[in-house]
PDB file of C-alpha atoms in Angstrom:
ATOM      1  CA  LEU A 940      17.298 -10.351  21.739  1.00  0.00           C
ATOM      2  CA  LEU A 941      13.897 -11.690  20.633  1.00  0.00           C
ATOM      3  CA  GLU A 942      12.205  -9.783  23.465  1.00  0.00           C
ATOM      4  CA  ASN A 943      13.230  -6.443  21.928  1.00  0.00           C
ATOM      5  CA  VAL A 944      12.087  -6.802  18.322  1.00  0.00           C
ATOM      6  CA  GLU A 945       8.721  -6.153  16.669  1.00  0.00           C
ATOM      7  CA  LEU A 946       8.625  -9.738  15.445  1.00  0.00           C
ATOM      8  CA  VAL A 947       6.802 -12.782  16.735  1.00  0.00           C
ATOM      9  CA  GLY A 948       9.295 -15.235  18.227  1.00  0.00           C
ATOM     10  CA  VAL A 949       8.295 -18.810  19.066  1.00  0.00           C
ATOM     11  CA  SER A 950       9.995 -22.200  19.516  1.00  0.00           C
ATOM     12  CA  LEU A 951       8.300 -25.593  19.507  1.00  0.00           C
ATOM     13  CA  ASP A 952       9.438 -29.037  20.611  1.00  0.00           C
ATOM     14  CA  GLU A 953       9.079 -32.095  18.392  1.00  0.00           C
ATOM     15  CA  ASP A 954       5.453 -32.542  19.519  1.00  0.00           C
ATOM     16  CA  GLY A 955       4.500 -28.986  18.567  1.00  0.00           C
ATOM     17  CA  ARG A 956       4.344 -27.664  22.123  1.00  0.00           C
ATOM     18  CA  VAL A 957       5.577 -24.141  22.838  1.00  0.00           C
ATOM     19  CA  THR A 958       8.936 -23.986  24.644  1.00  0.00           C
ATOM     20  CA  PHE A 959       9.548 -20.264  24.110  1.00  0.00           C
ATOM     21  CA  CYS A 960       7.526 -17.198  23.106  1.00  0.00           C
ATOM     22  CA  ASN A 961       8.446 -13.523  23.167  1.00  0.00           C
ATOM     23  CA  ASP A 962       6.432 -10.543  24.353  1.00  0.00           C
ATOM     24  CA  HIS A 963       5.332  -9.538  20.856  1.00  0.00           C
ATOM     25  CA  LEU A 964       3.476 -12.827  20.395  1.00  0.00           C
ATOM     26  CA  LEU A 965       1.635 -12.185  23.662  1.00  0.00           C
ATOM     27  CA  GLU A 966       0.824  -8.619  22.596  1.00  0.00           C
ATOM     28  CA  ILE A 967      -0.817  -9.538  19.316  1.00  0.00           C
ATOM     29  CA  THR A 968      -2.622 -12.674  20.556  1.00  0.00           C
ATOM     30  CA  GLY A 969      -3.819 -11.493  23.983  1.00  0.00           C
ATOM     31  CA  TYR A 970      -2.534 -14.544  25.850  1.00  0.00           C
ATOM     32  CA  ARG A 971      -0.499 -14.599  29.059  1.00  0.00           C
ATOM     33  CA  ARG A 972       2.857 -16.343  28.975  1.00  0.00           C
ATOM     34  CA  GLU A 973       1.716 -19.103  31.336  1.00  0.00           C
ATOM     35  CA  GLU A 974      -1.147 -19.860  28.939  1.00  0.00           C
ATOM     36  CA  VAL A 975       1.222 -20.245  26.004  1.00  0.00           C
ATOM     37  CA  LEU A 976       4.250 -22.104  27.344  1.00  0.00           C
ATOM     38  CA  GLY A 977       3.602 -25.831  27.082  1.00  0.00           C
ATOM     39  CA  ALA A 978       0.474 -25.347  24.963  1.00  0.00           C
ATOM     40  CA  ASP A 979      -0.094 -27.237  21.721  1.00  0.00           C
ATOM     41  CA  TRP A 980       0.758 -24.550  19.138  1.00  0.00           C
ATOM     42  CA  PHE A 981      -1.418 -26.027  16.418  1.00  0.00           C
ATOM     43  CA  ALA A 982      -4.482 -26.575  18.613  1.00  0.00           C
ATOM     44  CA  THR A 983      -4.181 -23.109  20.164  1.00  0.00           C
ATOM     45  CA  PHE A 984      -3.046 -20.843  17.359  1.00  0.00           C
ATOM     46  CA  VAL A 985      -3.521 -22.514  13.961  1.00  0.00           C
ATOM     47  CA  PRO A 986      -6.985 -22.293  12.335  1.00  0.00           C
ATOM     48  CA  ASP A 987      -8.733 -25.597  11.717  1.00  0.00           C
ATOM     49  CA  ASP A 988      -8.781 -25.009   7.967  1.00  0.00           C
ATOM     50  CA  ARG A 989      -4.970 -24.982   7.714  1.00  0.00           C
ATOM     51  CA  PRO A 990      -3.956 -28.670   8.027  1.00  0.00           C
ATOM     52  CA  ASP A 991      -1.096 -27.885   5.633  1.00  0.00           C
ATOM     53  CA  VAL A 992       0.685 -26.032   8.449  1.00  0.00           C
ATOM     54  CA  VAL A 993       0.530 -29.108  10.700  1.00  0.00           C
ATOM     55  CA  GLU A 994       1.626 -31.379   7.856  1.00  0.00           C
ATOM     56  CA  ALA A 995       4.618 -29.159   7.049  1.00  0.00           C
ATOM     57  CA  PHE A 996       5.731 -29.251  10.695  1.00  0.00           C
ATOM     58  CA  ARG A 997       5.410 -33.026  10.902  1.00  0.00           C
ATOM     59  CA  ALA A 998       7.320 -33.451   7.660  1.00  0.00           C
ATOM     60  CA  GLY A 999      10.134 -31.325   9.094  1.00  0.00           C
ATOM     61  CA  MET A1000      10.262 -33.427  12.262  1.00  0.00           C
ATOM     62  CA  GLU A1001      10.410 -36.610  10.198  1.00  0.00           C
ATOM     63  CA  GLY A1002      13.403 -35.450   8.197  1.00  0.00           C
ATOM     64  CA  GLY A1003      11.547 -33.789   5.353  1.00  0.00           C
ATOM     65  CA  ALA A1004      11.851 -30.201   4.203  1.00  0.00           C
ATOM     66  CA  LEU A1005      10.360 -27.518   6.423  1.00  0.00           C
ATOM     67  CA  PRO A1006       9.612 -24.353   4.418  1.00  0.00           C
ATOM     68  CA  THR A1007      12.230 -21.753   5.310  1.00  0.00           C
ATOM     69  CA  ARG A1008       9.709 -19.015   4.597  1.00  0.00           C
ATOM     70  CA  SER A1009       5.955 -19.262   4.814  1.00  0.00           C
ATOM     71  CA  GLU A1010       2.882 -17.126   5.372  1.00  0.00           C
ATOM     72  CA  SER A1011       0.011 -18.346   7.521  1.00  0.00           C
ATOM     73  CA  PRO A1012      -2.502 -16.957  10.013  1.00  0.00           C
ATOM     74  CA  ILE A1013      -2.536 -17.396  13.768  1.00  0.00           C
ATOM     75  CA  ARG A1014      -5.627 -17.214  15.935  1.00  0.00           C
ATOM     76  CA  THR A1015      -5.695 -14.782  18.858  1.00  0.00           C
ATOM     77  CA  LYS A1016      -7.318 -15.458  22.221  1.00  0.00           C
ATOM     78  CA  HIS A1017     -10.415 -13.560  21.056  1.00  0.00           C
ATOM     79  CA  GLY A1018     -10.724 -15.494  17.791  1.00  0.00           C
ATOM     80  CA  GLU A1019      -9.251 -12.863  15.465  1.00  0.00           C
ATOM     81  CA  LEU A1020      -6.912 -14.093  12.740  1.00  0.00           C
ATOM     82  CA  ARG A1021      -3.571 -12.309  12.270  1.00  0.00           C
ATOM     83  CA  LEU A1022      -1.587 -13.067   9.119  1.00  0.00           C
ATOM     84  CA  VAL A1023       2.107 -13.685   9.832  1.00  0.00           C
ATOM     85  CA  SER A1024       5.045 -13.987   7.443  1.00  0.00           C
ATOM     86  CA  TRP A1025       7.346 -16.609   8.983  1.00  0.00           C
ATOM     87  CA  THR A1026      11.031 -17.512   8.782  1.00  0.00           C
ATOM     88  CA  ASN A1027      11.449 -21.080  10.083  1.00  0.00           C
ATOM     89  CA  GLU A1028      14.363 -23.245  11.155  1.00  0.00           C
ATOM     90  CA  VAL A1029      14.520 -26.858  12.367  1.00  0.00           C
ATOM     91  CA  LEU A1030      16.347 -27.375  15.683  1.00  0.00           C
ATOM     92  CA  ARG A1031      18.566 -30.465  15.830  1.00  0.00           C
ATOM     93  CA  ASP A1032      20.411 -32.338  18.551  1.00  0.00           C
ATOM     94  CA  ALA A1033      24.045 -33.423  18.465  1.00  0.00           C
ATOM     95  CA  ARG A1034      23.148 -36.435  16.308  1.00  0.00           C
ATOM     96  CA  GLY A1035      21.360 -34.255  13.782  1.00  0.00           C
ATOM     97  CA  ASP A1036      17.865 -35.430  14.723  1.00  0.00           C
ATOM     98  CA  ALA A1037      15.065 -32.856  14.611  1.00  0.00           C
ATOM     99  CA  VAL A1038      13.971 -31.839  18.110  1.00  0.00           C
ATOM    100  CA  GLY A1039      11.776 -28.868  17.296  1.00  0.00           C
ATOM    101  CA  THR A1040      11.576 -25.601  15.421  1.00  0.00           C
ATOM    102  CA  THR A1041      12.206 -21.939  16.000  1.00  0.00           C
ATOM    103  CA  SER A1042      10.415 -19.248  14.012  1.00  0.00           C
ATOM    104  CA  LEU A1043      10.361 -15.487  13.631  1.00  0.00           C
ATOM    105  CA  GLY A1044       7.295 -13.872  12.142  1.00  0.00           C
ATOM    106  CA  GLU A1045       6.179 -10.429  11.000  1.00  0.00           C
ATOM    107  CA  ASP A1046       2.523  -9.534  11.469  1.00  0.00           C
ATOM    108  CA  VAL A1047       1.490  -8.454   7.954  1.00  0.00           C
ATOM    109  CA  THR A1048      -2.273  -8.373   8.546  1.00  0.00           C
ATOM    110  CA  ASP A1049      -2.698  -4.629   8.142  1.00  0.00           C
ATOM    111  CA  ARG A1050      -0.329  -4.470   5.185  1.00  0.00           C
ATOM    112  CA  ARG A1051      -2.154  -7.235   3.313  1.00  0.00           C
ATOM    113  CA  ALA A1052      -5.517  -5.622   4.065  1.00  0.00           C
ATOM    114  CA  ALA A1053      -4.222  -2.311   2.718  1.00  0.00           C
ATOM    115  CA  GLU A1054      -2.871  -4.028  -0.393  1.00  0.00           C
ATOM    116  CA  GLU A1055      -6.206  -5.752  -0.977  1.00  0.00           C
ATOM    117  CA  ALA A1056      -8.150  -2.516  -0.495  1.00  0.00           C
ATOM    118  CA  LEU A1057      -5.820  -0.765  -2.903  1.00  0.00           C
ATOM    119  CA  ARG A1058      -6.153  -3.616  -5.409  1.00  0.00           C
ATOM    120  CA  ARG A1059      -9.953  -3.363  -5.297  1.00  0.00           C
ATOM    121  CA  SER A1060      -9.725   0.392  -5.725  1.00  0.00           C
ATOM    122  CA  GLU A1061      -7.392  -0.077  -8.695  1.00  0.00           C
ATOM    123  CA  GLU A1062      -9.861  -2.510 -10.258  1.00  0.00           C
ATOM    124  CA  ARG A1063     -12.741  -0.066  -9.825  1.00  0.00           C
ATOM    125  CA  LEU A1064     -10.593   2.688 -11.304  1.00  0.00           C
ATOM    126  CA  ARG A1065      -9.588   0.451 -14.197  1.00  0.00           C
ATOM    127  CA  LEU A1066     -13.190  -0.438 -15.036  1.00  0.00           C
ATOM    128  CA  MET A1067     -14.251   3.195 -14.772  1.00  0.00           C
ATOM    129  CA  ALA A1068     -11.263   4.886 -16.344  1.00  0.00           C
ATOM    130  CA  THR A1069     -10.000   2.803 -19.248  1.00  0.00           C
ATOM    131  CA  ASN A1070     -12.067   4.682 -21.804  1.00  0.00           C
ATOM    132  CA  ALA A1071     -12.276   7.988 -19.917  1.00  0.00           C
ATOM    133  CA  THR A1072     -10.959  11.144 -21.541  1.00  0.00           C
ATOM    134  CA  ASP A1073      -9.695  12.497 -18.197  1.00  0.00           C
ATOM    135  CA  ALA A1074      -6.397  11.312 -16.714  1.00  0.00           C
ATOM    136  CA  VAL A1075      -6.958   8.984 -13.725  1.00  0.00           C
ATOM    137  CA  PHE A1076      -4.217   8.071 -11.226  1.00  0.00           C
ATOM    138  CA  ALA A1077      -3.825   6.014  -8.037  1.00  0.00           C
ATOM    139  CA  TYR A1078      -0.840   5.952  -5.674  1.00  0.00           C
ATOM    140  CA  ASP A1079      -0.142   3.805  -2.613  1.00  0.00           C
ATOM    141  CA  MET A1080       0.999   5.226   0.732  1.00  0.00           C
ATOM    142  CA  ASP A1081       4.630   4.792  -0.324  1.00  0.00           C
ATOM    143  CA  ARG A1082       3.793   7.254  -3.127  1.00  0.00           C
ATOM    144  CA  ARG A1083       4.288   4.684  -5.847  1.00  0.00           C
ATOM    145  CA  LEU A1084       2.059   4.952  -8.889  1.00  0.00           C
ATOM    146  CA  VAL A1085      -0.149   1.837  -8.967  1.00  0.00           C
ATOM    147  CA  PHE A1086      -2.632   2.814 -11.682  1.00  0.00           C
ATOM    148  CA  ALA A1087      -2.758   5.204 -14.622  1.00  0.00           C
ATOM    149  CA  ASN A1088      -5.329   5.048 -17.400  1.00  0.00           C
ATOM    150  CA  PRO A1089      -4.484   5.586 -21.109  1.00  0.00           C
ATOM    151  CA  ALA A1090      -5.605   9.223 -20.936  1.00  0.00           C
ATOM    152  CA  VAL A1091      -2.639   9.994 -18.670  1.00  0.00           C
ATOM    153  CA  GLU A1092      -0.199   9.408 -21.519  1.00  0.00           C
ATOM    154  CA  ARG A1093      -2.387  11.401 -23.901  1.00  0.00           C
ATOM    155  CA  LEU A1094      -2.388  14.343 -21.485  1.00  0.00           C
ATOM    156  CA  TYR A1095       1.198  14.263 -20.232  1.00  0.00           C
ATOM    157  CA  GLY A1096       3.001  12.436 -23.034  1.00  0.00           C
ATOM    158  CA  TYR A1097       4.784   9.961 -20.738  1.00  0.00           C
ATOM    159  CA  PRO A1098       4.622   6.227 -21.596  1.00  0.00           C
ATOM    160  CA  PRO A1099       3.443   3.978 -18.725  1.00  0.00           C
ATOM    161  CA  GLU A1100       6.887   2.640 -17.823  1.00  0.00           C
ATOM    162  CA  GLU A1101       8.225   6.180 -17.400  1.00  0.00           C
ATOM    163  CA  LEU A1102       5.201   7.259 -15.381  1.00  0.00           C
ATOM    164  CA  TYR A1103       5.964   4.589 -12.792  1.00  0.00           C
ATOM    165  CA  ARG A1104       9.532   5.874 -12.371  1.00  0.00           C
ATOM    166  CA  ARG A1105       8.717   9.558 -12.025  1.00  0.00           C
ATOM    167  CA  GLY A1106       7.209  11.248  -8.985  1.00  0.00           C
ATOM    168  CA  PHE A1107       3.921  13.109  -9.192  1.00  0.00           C
ATOM    169  CA  ILE A1108       5.574  16.520  -8.785  1.00  0.00           C
ATOM    170  CA  ALA A1109       7.918  15.884 -11.726  1.00  0.00           C
ATOM    171  CA  TRP A1110       5.513  17.270 -14.308  1.00  0.00           C
ATOM    172  CA  GLY A1111       4.306  20.259 -12.300  1.00  0.00           C
ATOM    173  CA  HIS A1112       5.048  23.647 -13.814  1.00  0.00           C
ATOM    174  CA  PRO A1113       7.931  25.329 -11.890  1.00  0.00           C
ATOM    175  CA  ASP A1114       5.738  28.329 -11.012  1.00  0.00           C
ATOM    176  CA  ASP A1115       2.995  26.065  -9.565  1.00  0.00           C
ATOM    177  CA  ARG A1116       5.168  23.311  -8.135  1.00  0.00           C
ATOM    178  CA  ASP A1117       5.193  24.545  -4.529  1.00  0.00           C
ATOM    179  CA  ARG A1118       1.395  24.769  -4.473  1.00  0.00           C
ATOM    180  CA  ILE A1119       1.083  21.326  -6.058  1.00  0.00           C
ATOM    181  CA  ARG A1120       3.540  19.878  -3.551  1.00  0.00           C
ATOM    182  CA  SER A1121       1.548  21.326  -0.642  1.00  0.00           C
ATOM    183  CA  MET A1122      -1.692  19.784  -1.937  1.00  0.00           C
ATOM    184  CA  TRP A1123       0.134  16.497  -2.571  1.00  0.00           C
ATOM    185  CA  GLU A1124       1.387  16.342   1.026  1.00  0.00           C
ATOM    186  CA  ASP A1125      -2.117  17.106   2.325  1.00  0.00           C
ATOM    187  CA  LEU A1126      -3.507  14.156   0.357  1.00  0.00           C
ATOM    188  CA  PHE A1127      -1.397  11.747   2.398  1.00  0.00           C
ATOM    189  CA  ARG A1128      -2.740  13.327   5.572  1.00  0.00           C
ATOM    190  CA  GLY A1129      -6.269  12.425   4.522  1.00  0.00           C
ATOM    191  CA  LYS A1130      -7.297  15.718   2.910  1.00  0.00           C
ATOM    192  CA  ALA A1131      -8.915  16.090  -0.510  1.00  0.00           C
ATOM    193  CA  PHE A1132      -9.225  18.848  -3.079  1.00  0.00           C
ATOM    194  CA  SER A1133     -11.617  19.427  -5.951  1.00  0.00           C
ATOM    195  CA  GLY A1134     -11.430  21.605  -9.035  1.00  0.00           C
ATOM    196  CA  GLU A1135      -7.948  22.931  -8.265  1.00  0.00           C
ATOM    197  CA  GLU A1136      -6.348  24.314 -11.421  1.00  0.00           C
ATOM    198  CA  TYR A1137      -2.601  24.256 -11.973  1.00  0.00           C
ATOM    199  CA  ARG A1138      -0.117  24.176 -14.804  1.00  0.00           C
ATOM    200  CA  VAL A1139       1.842  21.110 -15.869  1.00  0.00           C
ATOM    201  CA  LEU A1140       4.567  20.411 -18.394  1.00  0.00           C
ATOM    202  CA  THR A1141       4.215  17.561 -20.852  1.00  0.00           C
ATOM    203  CA  ARG A1142       7.058  15.249 -21.771  1.00  0.00           C
ATOM    204  CA  ASP A1143       7.931  17.450 -24.773  1.00  0.00           C
ATOM    205  CA  GLY A1144       7.805  20.664 -22.712  1.00  0.00           C
ATOM    206  CA  GLN A1145       4.340  21.961 -23.567  1.00  0.00           C
ATOM    207  CA  GLU A1146       2.520  23.939 -20.893  1.00  0.00           C
ATOM    208  CA  ARG A1147      -0.995  22.756 -20.110  1.00  0.00           C
ATOM    209  CA  TRP A1148      -3.617  23.689 -17.541  1.00  0.00           C
ATOM    210  CA  VAL A1149      -5.424  20.916 -15.683  1.00  0.00           C
ATOM    211  CA  SER A1150      -8.266  20.865 -13.193  1.00  0.00           C
ATOM    212  CA  GLY A1151      -7.484  18.287 -10.501  1.00  0.00           C
ATOM    213  CA  THR A1152      -9.848  16.469  -8.154  1.00  0.00           C
ATOM    214  CA  TRP A1153      -8.028  14.196  -5.712  1.00  0.00           C
ATOM    215  CA  GLY A1154      -8.721  12.397  -2.454  1.00  0.00           C
ATOM    216  CA  PRO A1155      -7.660   9.512  -0.200  1.00  0.00           C
ATOM    217  CA  ILE A1156      -8.355   5.813  -0.816  1.00  0.00           C
ATOM    218  CA  LEU A1157      -9.769   4.169   2.330  1.00  0.00           C
ATOM    219  CA  ASP A1158     -10.094   0.497   3.207  1.00  0.00           C
ATOM    220  CA  GLU A1159     -13.243  -1.034   4.718  1.00  0.00           C
ATOM    221  CA  GLU A1160     -12.202   0.084   8.199  1.00  0.00           C
ATOM    222  CA  GLY A1161     -11.626   3.669   7.133  1.00  0.00           C
ATOM    223  CA  ARG A1162      -7.828   3.545   7.106  1.00  0.00           C
ATOM    224  CA  GLN A1163      -6.067   5.402   4.319  1.00  0.00           C
ATOM    225  CA  VAL A1164      -4.245   3.064   1.924  1.00  0.00           C
ATOM    226  CA  GLY A1165      -3.480   5.445  -0.939  1.00  0.00           C
ATOM    227  CA  VAL A1166      -4.639   8.438  -2.954  1.00  0.00           C
ATOM    228  CA  GLN A1167      -6.471   8.725  -6.244  1.00  0.00           C
ATOM    229  CA  GLY A1168      -7.257  11.582  -8.559  1.00  0.00           C
ATOM    230  CA  VAL A1169      -8.545  12.847 -11.873  1.00  0.00           C
ATOM    231  CA  ASP A1170      -6.855  15.541 -13.965  1.00  0.00           C
ATOM    232  CA  ARG A1171      -8.923  17.230 -16.680  1.00  0.00           C
ATOM    233  CA  ASN A1172      -7.275  19.183 -19.480  1.00  0.00           C
ATOM    234  CA  VAL A1173      -8.677  22.741 -19.331  1.00  0.00           C
ATOM    235  CA  THR A1174      -5.966  24.371 -21.449  1.00  0.00           C
ATOM    236  CA  GLU A1175      -8.292  25.531 -24.225  1.00  0.00           C
ATOM    237  CA  ARG A1176     -10.739  27.068 -21.748  1.00  0.00           C
ATOM    238  CA  ARG A1177      -7.952  28.911 -19.965  1.00  0.00           C
ATOM    239  CA  ARG A1178      -6.604  30.185 -23.288  1.00  0.00           C
ATOM    240  CA  ALA A1179     -10.077  31.318 -24.320  1.00  0.00           C
ATOM    241  CA  GLU A1180     -10.516  33.119 -20.989  1.00  0.00           C
ATOM    242  CA  THR A1181      -7.133  34.816 -21.410  1.00  0.00           C
ATOM    243  CA  ALA A1182      -7.998  35.846 -24.975  1.00  0.00           C
ATOM    244  CA  LEU A1183     -11.337  37.215 -23.782  1.00  0.00           C
ATOM    245  CA  ARG A1184      -9.712  39.240 -21.008  1.00  0.00           C
ATOM    246  CA  GLU A1185      -7.193  40.660 -23.470  1.00  0.00           C
ATOM    247  CA  ALA A1186      -9.977  41.556 -25.903  1.00  0.00           C
ATOM    248  CA  GLU A1187     -11.949  43.230 -23.084  1.00  0.00           C
ATOM    249  CA  ALA A1188      -8.845  45.198 -22.100  1.00  0.00           C
ATOM    250  CA  ARG A1189      -8.351  46.391 -25.702  1.00  0.00           C
ATOM    251  CA  PHE A1190     -12.056  47.331 -25.916  1.00  0.00           C
ATOM    252  CA  ARG A1191     -11.843  49.361 -22.716  1.00  0.00           C
ATOM    253  CA  THR A1192      -8.741  51.103 -24.025  1.00  0.00           C
ATOM    254  CA  LEU A1193     -10.534  51.979 -27.250  1.00  0.00           C
TER     255      LEU A1193
END
């Protein structure tokens, strides 16, 4: 079973030597099976600056509590560190004595890197946008709102807690919603747009025009981890332009 899952599977004896490993461990670490079986897990895979991992294992073998869940890095054959979220269990013999451990782990390296990149982006947005008059947003790749500055509520009328529950398209004007949705989908495919004008509806039903400039959030390796954007209220300008066109039409008629 453990050969067919996208999880790291490994078992150790009471001395910390590997008695079982699945293919996924070999894939992410670059080792061959014969290099892993019988190897000292802690000398081979655990970074030198994590003595707590060794101490937790020894405590479990001596009858103490082994953390059921933990998160710690493993070192690959080429020296890269991969962060793994572990589920651990102590193996016992018929007398109840600890004879080793078995663990399943999910490689969360990329997810944590994306979360950190998004957190840094949020912090930059927060510093930049707190006092801005334009509405500033950030969403993660699961399309969850992760940042909205105070101007968002002033523009759209939604309090922060309601903003986090509602999807981005929720406040699009029905006549512009398909176009907004198309641009929204393109954002998550790495595309950006600038100065696009569309209508929105505020919480109390008012129609407003905004000019949106949106683009992807990238981590240090260039991978997309979210989207961010700025909406500027251009309602008064659009109304003035409409009034001017109507006045020009009346003048031409006269």
